[in-house]
C-alpha positions as a printed NumPy array, in Angstrom:
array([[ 80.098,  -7.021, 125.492],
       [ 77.1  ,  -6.678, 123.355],
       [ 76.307,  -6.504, 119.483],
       [ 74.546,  -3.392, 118.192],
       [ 71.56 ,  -3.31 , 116.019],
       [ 72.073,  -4.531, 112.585],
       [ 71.732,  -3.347, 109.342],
       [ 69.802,  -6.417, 107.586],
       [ 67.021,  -5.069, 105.54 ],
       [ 66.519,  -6.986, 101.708],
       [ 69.245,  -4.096, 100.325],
       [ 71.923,  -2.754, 101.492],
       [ 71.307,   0.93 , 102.906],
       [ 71.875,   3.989, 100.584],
       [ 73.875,   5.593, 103.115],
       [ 77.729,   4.563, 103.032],
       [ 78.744,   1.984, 105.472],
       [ 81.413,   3.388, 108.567],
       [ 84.438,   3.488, 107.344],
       [ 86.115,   0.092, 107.448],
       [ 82.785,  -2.004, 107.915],
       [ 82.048,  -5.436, 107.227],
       [ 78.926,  -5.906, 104.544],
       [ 77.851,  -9.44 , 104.562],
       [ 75.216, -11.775, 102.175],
       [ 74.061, -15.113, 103.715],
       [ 72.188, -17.225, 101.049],
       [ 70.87 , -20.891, 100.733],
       [ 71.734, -23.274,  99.107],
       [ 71.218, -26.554,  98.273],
       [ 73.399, -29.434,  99.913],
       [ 76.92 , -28.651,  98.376],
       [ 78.283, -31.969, 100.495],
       [ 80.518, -32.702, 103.527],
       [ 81.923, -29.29 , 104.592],
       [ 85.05 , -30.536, 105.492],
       [ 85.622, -31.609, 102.035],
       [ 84.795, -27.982, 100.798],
       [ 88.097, -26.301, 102.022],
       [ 90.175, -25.173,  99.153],
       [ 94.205, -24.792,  99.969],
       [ 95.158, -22.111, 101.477],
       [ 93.633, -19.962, 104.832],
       [ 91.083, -22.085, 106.185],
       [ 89.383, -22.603, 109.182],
       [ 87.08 , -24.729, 110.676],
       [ 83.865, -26.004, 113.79 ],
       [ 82.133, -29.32 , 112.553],
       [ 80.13 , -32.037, 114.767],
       [ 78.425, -34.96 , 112.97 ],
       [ 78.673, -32.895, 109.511],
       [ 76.921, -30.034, 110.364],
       [ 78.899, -26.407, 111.683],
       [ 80.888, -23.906, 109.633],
       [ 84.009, -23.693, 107.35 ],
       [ 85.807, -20.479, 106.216],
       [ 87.076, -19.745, 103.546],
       [ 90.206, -17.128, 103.056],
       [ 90.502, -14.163, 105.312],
       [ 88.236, -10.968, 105.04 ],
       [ 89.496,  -9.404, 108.403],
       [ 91.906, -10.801, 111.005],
       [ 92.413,  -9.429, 114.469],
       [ 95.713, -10.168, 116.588],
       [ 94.705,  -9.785, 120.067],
       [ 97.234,  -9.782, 123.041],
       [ 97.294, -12.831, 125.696],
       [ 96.196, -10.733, 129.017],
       [ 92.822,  -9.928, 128.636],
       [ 92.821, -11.649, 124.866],
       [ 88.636, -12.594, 125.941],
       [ 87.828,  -8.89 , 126.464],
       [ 89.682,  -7.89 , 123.668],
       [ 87.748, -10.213, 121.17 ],
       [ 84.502,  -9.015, 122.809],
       [ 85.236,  -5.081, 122.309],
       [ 86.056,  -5.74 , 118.373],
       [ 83.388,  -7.454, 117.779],
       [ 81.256,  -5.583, 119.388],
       [ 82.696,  -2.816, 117.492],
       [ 82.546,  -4.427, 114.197],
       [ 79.404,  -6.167, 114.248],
       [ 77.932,  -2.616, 115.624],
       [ 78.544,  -1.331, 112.346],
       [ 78.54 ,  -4.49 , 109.925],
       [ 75.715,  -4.021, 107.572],
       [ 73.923,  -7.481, 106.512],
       [ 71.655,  -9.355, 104.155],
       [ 70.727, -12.754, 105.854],
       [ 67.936, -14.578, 104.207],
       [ 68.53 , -17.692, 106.805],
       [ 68.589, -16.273, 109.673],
       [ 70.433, -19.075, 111.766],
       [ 72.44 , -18.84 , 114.236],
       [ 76.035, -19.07 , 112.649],
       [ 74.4  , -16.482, 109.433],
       [ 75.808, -13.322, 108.784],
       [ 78.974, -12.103, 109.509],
       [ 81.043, -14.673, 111.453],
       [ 84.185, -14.423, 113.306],
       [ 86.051, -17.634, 114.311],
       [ 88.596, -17.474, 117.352],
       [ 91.227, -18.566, 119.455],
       [ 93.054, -17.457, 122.014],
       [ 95.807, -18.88 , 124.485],
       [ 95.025, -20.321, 128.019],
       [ 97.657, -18.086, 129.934],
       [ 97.352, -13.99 , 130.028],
       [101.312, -14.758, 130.202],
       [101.482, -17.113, 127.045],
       [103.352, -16.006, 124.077],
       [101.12 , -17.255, 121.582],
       [ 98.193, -13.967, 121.789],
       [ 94.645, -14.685, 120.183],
       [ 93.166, -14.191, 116.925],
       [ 89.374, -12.999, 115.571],
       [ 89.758, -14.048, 111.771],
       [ 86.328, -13.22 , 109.522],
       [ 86.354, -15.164, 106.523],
       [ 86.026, -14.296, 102.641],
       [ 83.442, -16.809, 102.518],
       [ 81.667, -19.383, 105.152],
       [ 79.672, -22.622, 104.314],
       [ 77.237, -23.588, 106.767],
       [ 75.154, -26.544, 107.795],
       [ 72.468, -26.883, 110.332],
       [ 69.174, -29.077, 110.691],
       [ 68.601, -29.632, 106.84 ],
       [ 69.428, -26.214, 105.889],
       [ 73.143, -25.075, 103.76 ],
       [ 73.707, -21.509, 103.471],
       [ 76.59 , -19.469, 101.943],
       [ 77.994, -16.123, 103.491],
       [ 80.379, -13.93 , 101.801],
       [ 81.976, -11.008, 103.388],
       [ 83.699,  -7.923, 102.704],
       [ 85.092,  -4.802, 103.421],
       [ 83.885,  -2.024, 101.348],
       [ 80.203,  -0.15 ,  99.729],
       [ 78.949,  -2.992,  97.991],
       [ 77.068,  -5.722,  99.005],
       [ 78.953,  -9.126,  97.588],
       [ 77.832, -12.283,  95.682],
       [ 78.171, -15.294,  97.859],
       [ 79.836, -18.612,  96.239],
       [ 80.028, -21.823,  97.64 ],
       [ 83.297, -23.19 ,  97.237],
       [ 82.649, -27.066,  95.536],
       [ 84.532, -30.151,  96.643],
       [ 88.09 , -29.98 ,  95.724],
       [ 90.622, -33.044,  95.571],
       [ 91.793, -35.003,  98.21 ],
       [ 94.892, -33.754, 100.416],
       [ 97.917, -35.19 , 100.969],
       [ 99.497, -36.972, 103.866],
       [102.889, -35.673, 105.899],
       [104.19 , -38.748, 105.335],
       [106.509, -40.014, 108.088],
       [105.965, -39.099, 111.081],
       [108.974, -38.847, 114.06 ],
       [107.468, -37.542, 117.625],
       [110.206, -36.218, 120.265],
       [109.371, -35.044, 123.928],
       [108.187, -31.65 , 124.697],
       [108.762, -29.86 , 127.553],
       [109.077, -32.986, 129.756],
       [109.947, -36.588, 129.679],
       [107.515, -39.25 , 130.905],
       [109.198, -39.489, 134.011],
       [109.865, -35.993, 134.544],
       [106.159, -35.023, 133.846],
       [105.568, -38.404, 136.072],
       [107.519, -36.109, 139.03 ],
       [105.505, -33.159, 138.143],
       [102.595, -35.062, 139.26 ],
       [103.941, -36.495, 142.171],
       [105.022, -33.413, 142.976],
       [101.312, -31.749, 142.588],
       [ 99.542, -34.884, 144.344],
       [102.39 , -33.558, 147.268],
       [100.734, -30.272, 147.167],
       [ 96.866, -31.011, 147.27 ],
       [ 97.533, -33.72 , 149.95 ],
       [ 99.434, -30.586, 152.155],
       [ 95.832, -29.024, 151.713],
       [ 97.257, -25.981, 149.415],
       [ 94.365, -26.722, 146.439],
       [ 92.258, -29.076, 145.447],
       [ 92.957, -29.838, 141.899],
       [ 95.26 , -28.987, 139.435],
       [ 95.376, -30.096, 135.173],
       [ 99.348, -30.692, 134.173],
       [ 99.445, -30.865, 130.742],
       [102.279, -32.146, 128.444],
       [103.667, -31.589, 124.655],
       [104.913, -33.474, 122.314],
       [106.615, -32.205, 118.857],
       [106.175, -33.98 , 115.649],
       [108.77 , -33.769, 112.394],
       [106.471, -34.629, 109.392],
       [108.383, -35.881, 105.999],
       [105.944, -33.238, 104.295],
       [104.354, -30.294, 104.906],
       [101.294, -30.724, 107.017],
       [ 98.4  , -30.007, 105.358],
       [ 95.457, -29.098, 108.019],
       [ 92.508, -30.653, 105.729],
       [ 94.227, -33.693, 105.826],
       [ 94.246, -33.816, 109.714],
       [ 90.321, -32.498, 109.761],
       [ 89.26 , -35.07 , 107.529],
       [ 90.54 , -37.909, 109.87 ],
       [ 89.726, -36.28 , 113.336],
       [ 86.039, -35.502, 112.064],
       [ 85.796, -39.096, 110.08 ],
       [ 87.348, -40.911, 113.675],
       [ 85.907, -38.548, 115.89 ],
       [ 82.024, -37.395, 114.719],
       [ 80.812, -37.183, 118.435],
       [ 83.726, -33.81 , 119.187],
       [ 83.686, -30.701, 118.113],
       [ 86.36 , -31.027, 114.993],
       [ 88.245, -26.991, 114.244],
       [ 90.759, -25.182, 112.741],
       [ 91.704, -21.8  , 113.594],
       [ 94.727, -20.289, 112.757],
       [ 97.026, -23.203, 112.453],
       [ 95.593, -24.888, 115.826],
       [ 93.478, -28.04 , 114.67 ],
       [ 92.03 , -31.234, 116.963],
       [ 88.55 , -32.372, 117.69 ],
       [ 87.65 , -31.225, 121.276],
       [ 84.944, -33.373, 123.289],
       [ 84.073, -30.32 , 125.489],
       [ 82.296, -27.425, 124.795],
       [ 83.051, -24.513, 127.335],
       [ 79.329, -22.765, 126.169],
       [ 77.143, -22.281, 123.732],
       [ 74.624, -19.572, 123.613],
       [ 71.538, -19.014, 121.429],
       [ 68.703, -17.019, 121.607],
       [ 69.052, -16.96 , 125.161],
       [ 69.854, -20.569, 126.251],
       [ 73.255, -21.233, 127.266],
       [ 74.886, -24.816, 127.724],
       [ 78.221, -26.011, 128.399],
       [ 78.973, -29.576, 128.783],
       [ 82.121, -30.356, 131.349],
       [ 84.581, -33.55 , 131.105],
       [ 86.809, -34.509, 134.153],
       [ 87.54 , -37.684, 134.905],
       [ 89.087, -39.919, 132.101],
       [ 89.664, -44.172, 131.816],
       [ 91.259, -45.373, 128.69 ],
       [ 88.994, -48.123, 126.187],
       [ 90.275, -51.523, 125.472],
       [ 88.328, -51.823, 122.148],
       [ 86.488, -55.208, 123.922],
       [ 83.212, -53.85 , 124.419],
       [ 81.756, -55.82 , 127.633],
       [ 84.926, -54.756, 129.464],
       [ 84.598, -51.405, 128.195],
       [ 81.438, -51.611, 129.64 ],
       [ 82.672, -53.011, 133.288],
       [ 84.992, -49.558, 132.916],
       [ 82.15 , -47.529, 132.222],
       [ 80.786, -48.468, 135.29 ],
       [ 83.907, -48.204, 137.627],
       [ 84.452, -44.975, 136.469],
       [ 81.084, -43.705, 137.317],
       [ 81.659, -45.357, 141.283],
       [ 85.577, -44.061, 141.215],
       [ 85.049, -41.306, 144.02 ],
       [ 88.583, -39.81 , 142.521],
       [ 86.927, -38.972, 139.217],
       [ 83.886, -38.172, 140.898],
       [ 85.971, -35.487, 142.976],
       [ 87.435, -34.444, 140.19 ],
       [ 84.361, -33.849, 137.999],
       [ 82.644, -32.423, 140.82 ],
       [ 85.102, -29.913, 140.694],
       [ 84.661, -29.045, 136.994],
       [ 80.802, -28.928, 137.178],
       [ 80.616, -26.723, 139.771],
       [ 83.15 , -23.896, 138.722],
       [ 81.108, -23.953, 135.488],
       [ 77.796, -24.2  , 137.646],
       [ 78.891, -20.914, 139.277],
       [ 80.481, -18.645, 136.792],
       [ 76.957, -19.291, 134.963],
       [ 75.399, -18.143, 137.653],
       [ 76.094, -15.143, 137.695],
       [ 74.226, -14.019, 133.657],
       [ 71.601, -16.731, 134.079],
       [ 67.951, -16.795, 135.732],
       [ 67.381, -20.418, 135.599],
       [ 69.698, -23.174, 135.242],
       [ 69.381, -26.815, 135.389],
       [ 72.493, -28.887, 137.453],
       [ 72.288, -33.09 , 136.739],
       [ 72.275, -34.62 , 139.849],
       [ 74.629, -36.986, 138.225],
       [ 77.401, -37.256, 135.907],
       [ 76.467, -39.523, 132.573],
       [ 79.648, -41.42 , 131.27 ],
       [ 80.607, -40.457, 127.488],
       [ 81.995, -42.705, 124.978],
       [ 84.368, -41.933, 122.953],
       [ 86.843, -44.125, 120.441],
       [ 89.695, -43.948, 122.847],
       [ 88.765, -43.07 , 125.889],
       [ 85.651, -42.741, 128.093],
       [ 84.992, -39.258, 130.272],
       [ 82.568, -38.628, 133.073],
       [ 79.959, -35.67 , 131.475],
       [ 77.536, -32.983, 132.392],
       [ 75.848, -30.798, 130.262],
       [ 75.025, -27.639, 132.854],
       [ 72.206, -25.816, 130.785],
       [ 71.2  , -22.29 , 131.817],
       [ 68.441, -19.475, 130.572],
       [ 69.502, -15.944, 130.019],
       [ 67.086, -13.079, 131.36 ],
       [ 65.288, -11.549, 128.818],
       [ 66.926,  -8.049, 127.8  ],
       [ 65.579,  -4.805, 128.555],
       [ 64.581,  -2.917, 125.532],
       [ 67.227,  -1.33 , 123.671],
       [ 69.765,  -3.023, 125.922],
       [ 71.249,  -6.309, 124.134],
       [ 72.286,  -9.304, 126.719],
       [ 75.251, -11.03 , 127.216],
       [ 77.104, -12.489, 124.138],
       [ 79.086, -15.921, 123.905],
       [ 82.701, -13.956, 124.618],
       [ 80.599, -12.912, 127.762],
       [ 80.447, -16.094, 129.063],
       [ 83.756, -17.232, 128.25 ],
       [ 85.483, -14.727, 129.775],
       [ 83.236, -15.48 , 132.384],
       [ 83.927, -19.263, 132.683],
       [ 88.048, -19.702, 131.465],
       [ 89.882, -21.025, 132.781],
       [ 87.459, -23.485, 133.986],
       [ 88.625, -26.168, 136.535],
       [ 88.113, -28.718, 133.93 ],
       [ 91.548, -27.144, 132.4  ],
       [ 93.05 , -25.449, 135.318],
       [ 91.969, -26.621, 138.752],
       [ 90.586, -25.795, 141.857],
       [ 91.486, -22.857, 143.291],
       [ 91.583, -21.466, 139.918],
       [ 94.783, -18.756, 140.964],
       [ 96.252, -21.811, 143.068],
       [ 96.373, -24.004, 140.247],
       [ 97.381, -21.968, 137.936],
       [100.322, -20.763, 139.8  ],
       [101.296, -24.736, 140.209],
       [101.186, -24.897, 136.765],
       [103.551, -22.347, 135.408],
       [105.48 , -23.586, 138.531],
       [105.33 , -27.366, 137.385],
       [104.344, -28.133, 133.797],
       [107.927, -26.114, 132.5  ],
       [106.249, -25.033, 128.832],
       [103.6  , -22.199, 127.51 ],
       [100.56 , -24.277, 126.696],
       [100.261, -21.858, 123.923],
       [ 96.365, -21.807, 122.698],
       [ 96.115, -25.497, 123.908],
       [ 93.165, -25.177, 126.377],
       [ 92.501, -22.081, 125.88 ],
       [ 88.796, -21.209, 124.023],
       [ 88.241, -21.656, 120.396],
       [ 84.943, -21.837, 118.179],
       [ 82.758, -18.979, 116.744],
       [ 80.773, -16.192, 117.135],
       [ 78.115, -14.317, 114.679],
       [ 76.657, -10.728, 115.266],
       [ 74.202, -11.717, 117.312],
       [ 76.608, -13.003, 119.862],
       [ 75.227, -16.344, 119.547],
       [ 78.059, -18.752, 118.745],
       [ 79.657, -22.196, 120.216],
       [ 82.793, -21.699, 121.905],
       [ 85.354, -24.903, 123.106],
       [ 88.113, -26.044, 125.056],
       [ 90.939, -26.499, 122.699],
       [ 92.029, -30.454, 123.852],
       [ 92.973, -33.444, 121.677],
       [ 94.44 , -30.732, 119.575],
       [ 98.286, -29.795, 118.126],
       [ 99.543, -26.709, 116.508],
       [101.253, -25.897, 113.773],
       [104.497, -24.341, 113.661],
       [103.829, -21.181, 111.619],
       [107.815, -21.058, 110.412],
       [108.197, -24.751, 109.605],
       [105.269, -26.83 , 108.068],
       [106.566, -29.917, 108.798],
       [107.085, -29.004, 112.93 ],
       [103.562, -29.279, 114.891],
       [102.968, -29.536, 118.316],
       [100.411, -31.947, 120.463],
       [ 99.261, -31.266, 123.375],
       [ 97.169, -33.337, 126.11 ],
       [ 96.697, -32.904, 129.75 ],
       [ 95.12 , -34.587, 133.12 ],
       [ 93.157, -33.776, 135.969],
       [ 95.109, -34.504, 139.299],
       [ 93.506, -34.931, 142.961],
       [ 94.906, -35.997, 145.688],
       [ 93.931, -39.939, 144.795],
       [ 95.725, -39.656, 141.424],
       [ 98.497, -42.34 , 140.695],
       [101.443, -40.435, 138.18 ],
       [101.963, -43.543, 136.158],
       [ 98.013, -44.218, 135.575],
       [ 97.74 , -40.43 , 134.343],
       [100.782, -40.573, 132.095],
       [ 99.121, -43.321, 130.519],
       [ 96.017, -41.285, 130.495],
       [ 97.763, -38.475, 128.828],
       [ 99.098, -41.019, 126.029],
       [ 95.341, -42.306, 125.205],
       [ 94.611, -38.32 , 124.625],
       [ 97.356, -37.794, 122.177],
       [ 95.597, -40.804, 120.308],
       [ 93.352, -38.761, 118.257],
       [ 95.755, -36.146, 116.743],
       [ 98.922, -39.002, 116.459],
       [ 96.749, -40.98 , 114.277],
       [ 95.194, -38.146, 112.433],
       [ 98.855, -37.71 , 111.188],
       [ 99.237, -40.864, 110.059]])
């Protein structure tokens, strides 16, 4: 996929846009406050790290993809639509001009399909600089509006969590089970996630959940799309202007909130040669699926151990360098890469066909969009893409049903109890963003 040239001179052409076009106004503006405490009721959706990001507003254009081949079927309509889009951006960031947020399942065989949703109206924060965009479908160029601050949302109240798909102790055999397999030699590594459903006394209302994940969490990547919400700690790739990065998690130990033993942790789990093998794993199916659209890339030698509130991972950020384009002859956009890099071993395993085979053999549920990509993209095809982890979705028929998800690497050192309490520490974040 790449984006065509772009109509983006100070006024809008005199010629009629194509039929069905989107014409989009990015402005400044001065600092309208948190963005996450811009979103009015209603459609919203979301990608916010330590304050700055994006938040849409209603829905200009939305875009129902199916789940085989959902990646290349976001790339061709946006390709398609930001071909013809005809802009004004006086900011030119990435993230200006017409925007398209997305999500899509993890399986080709899930029920769920993926979405490209362009909203009314985006707020945007980056390095000092707000901007507005509005967007529409028509002949006239629109007047953006930053939304202001509305009033605080309220809580679901009580909150009553059943199991998913599996118990503890059958998701505990599950692993045994896959820890069976890898031993036998038949893959290296395979992710079993879990689900767990939660009955809310009210209606949940999603700014409720963003304002705790992105108040407990600043350090993740904090997003709504659609009705799936969390705050994921790994981004699957950003590209902008040519530089690509993607930073990889594997390998998980749980905090104890006392910080020199947290410490003592830290440094086990950079010396644990399971998490090593896991992470090694990870890096290097990211390492290689980059390969193939970069020219230069730069590979740690070493994982660096990331702290979060609940939990500490083993991280690399794998950086790369796109070739410069040939004249005329746009590279390769942000849905490039991801098609290129899901499922990455970080959320399926190692062989990727192997372990994903286990898994619709083992895990007994559709994982649904739950590690499957979600971020952005703009008309460049710059945009910030991640895993969807720590997150839950939200029953679109009953408000007060929504569904968590969290999953674990296994190898063939993993222990089931000691990664079903692993996959309880992940559900941390989005059980106490409920309440």
């Amino acid at each position: 996929m790449s984006t065509g040239s772009l109509a983006s001179e100070p006024d809008v052409p005199a010629a009629p846009p194509h039929p069905g076009a989107l014409v989009s106004r990015t402005v400044e503006i001065p600092d309208p406050g948190p963005l996450l405490c811009l979103l009015p009721p209603g459609a919203v959706q979301a990608w916010v790290r330590r304050g700055e990001g994006l938040v849409g507003v209603g829905e200009c254009l939305r875009i129902d993809l199916p789940s085989a081949g959902s990646v290349r079927a976001a790339a061709r309509a946006w390709s398609e639509l930001a071909r013809h889009a005809v802009v004004r951006d006086e900011v030119r960031l990435p993230g200006t001009g017409p925007v398209a947020f997305l999500s899509l399942p993890f399986s080709p065989g899930s029920a769920a399909g993926g979405v490209l949703v362009v909203p009314q109206t985006i707020v945007g924060h980056r390095g000092g600089r707000w901007w507005v965009t509005s967007t529409t479908q028509g002949d006239e160029l629109p007047s953006p509006a930053a939304p202001r601050a509305g009033e605080v949302p309220d809580g679901p109240g009580t909150v009553r969590y059943s199991d998913g798909a599996r118990s503890g102790p059958q998701w505990m055999s599950a692993v045994a089970e896959a820890v069976s397999r890898i031993t036998a030699g038949e893959l290296d590594k395979v992710v079993l996630a879990r689900d767990l459903d939660a009955l809310t006394e009210q209606p949940v209302d999603l700014r409720w959940v963003l304002a705790r994940l992105g108040e407990g969490y600043p350090s993740c990547w904090t997003f709504t799309v659609d009705g799936l919400v969390g705050a994921t700690p790994e981004l699957l790739v950003r590209s902008e202007r040519g530089l690509v990065t993607s930073r990889v998690l594997a390998g998980t130990i749980r905090r104890t909130g006392d910080d020199e033993h947290d410490l003592a942790l830290a440094a086990s789990l950079a010396r644990s040669s399971k998490d090593l093998e896991e992470h090694e794993y990870a890096v290097r199916s990211v390492a290689d699926a980059l390969a193939r659209h970069c020219a230069g890339m730069n590979l740690p030698e070493a994982p660096f151990v990331l702290h979060l509130p609940n939990v500490m991972h083993l991280a690399t950020d794998v950086t790369g360098v796109l070739p410069r384009p040939e004249a005329g002859t746009p590279g390769p956009s942000v849905l490039d890469l991801v098609e290129t890099l899901h499922p990455s071993a970080a959320v399926c395993g190692t062989p990727t066909a192997l372990a994903a085979d286990l898994i619709d053999e083992l895990e007994g549920m559709d994982r649904d969009r739950y590690a499957g990509p979600v971020g952005w993209v703009d008309a460049h095809g710059d945009g910030e893409v991640g895993i969807a982890l720590r997150s839950a979705r939200l029953d679109v028929e009953n408000p007060c049903r929504i569904r968590l998800f969290a999953g674990c690497g296994i190898v063939a050192g993993s222990d089931p109890e000691a990664e079903l309490a692993e996959s309880d520490a992940k559900l941390v974040p989005m059980r106490d963003a409920l309440g």
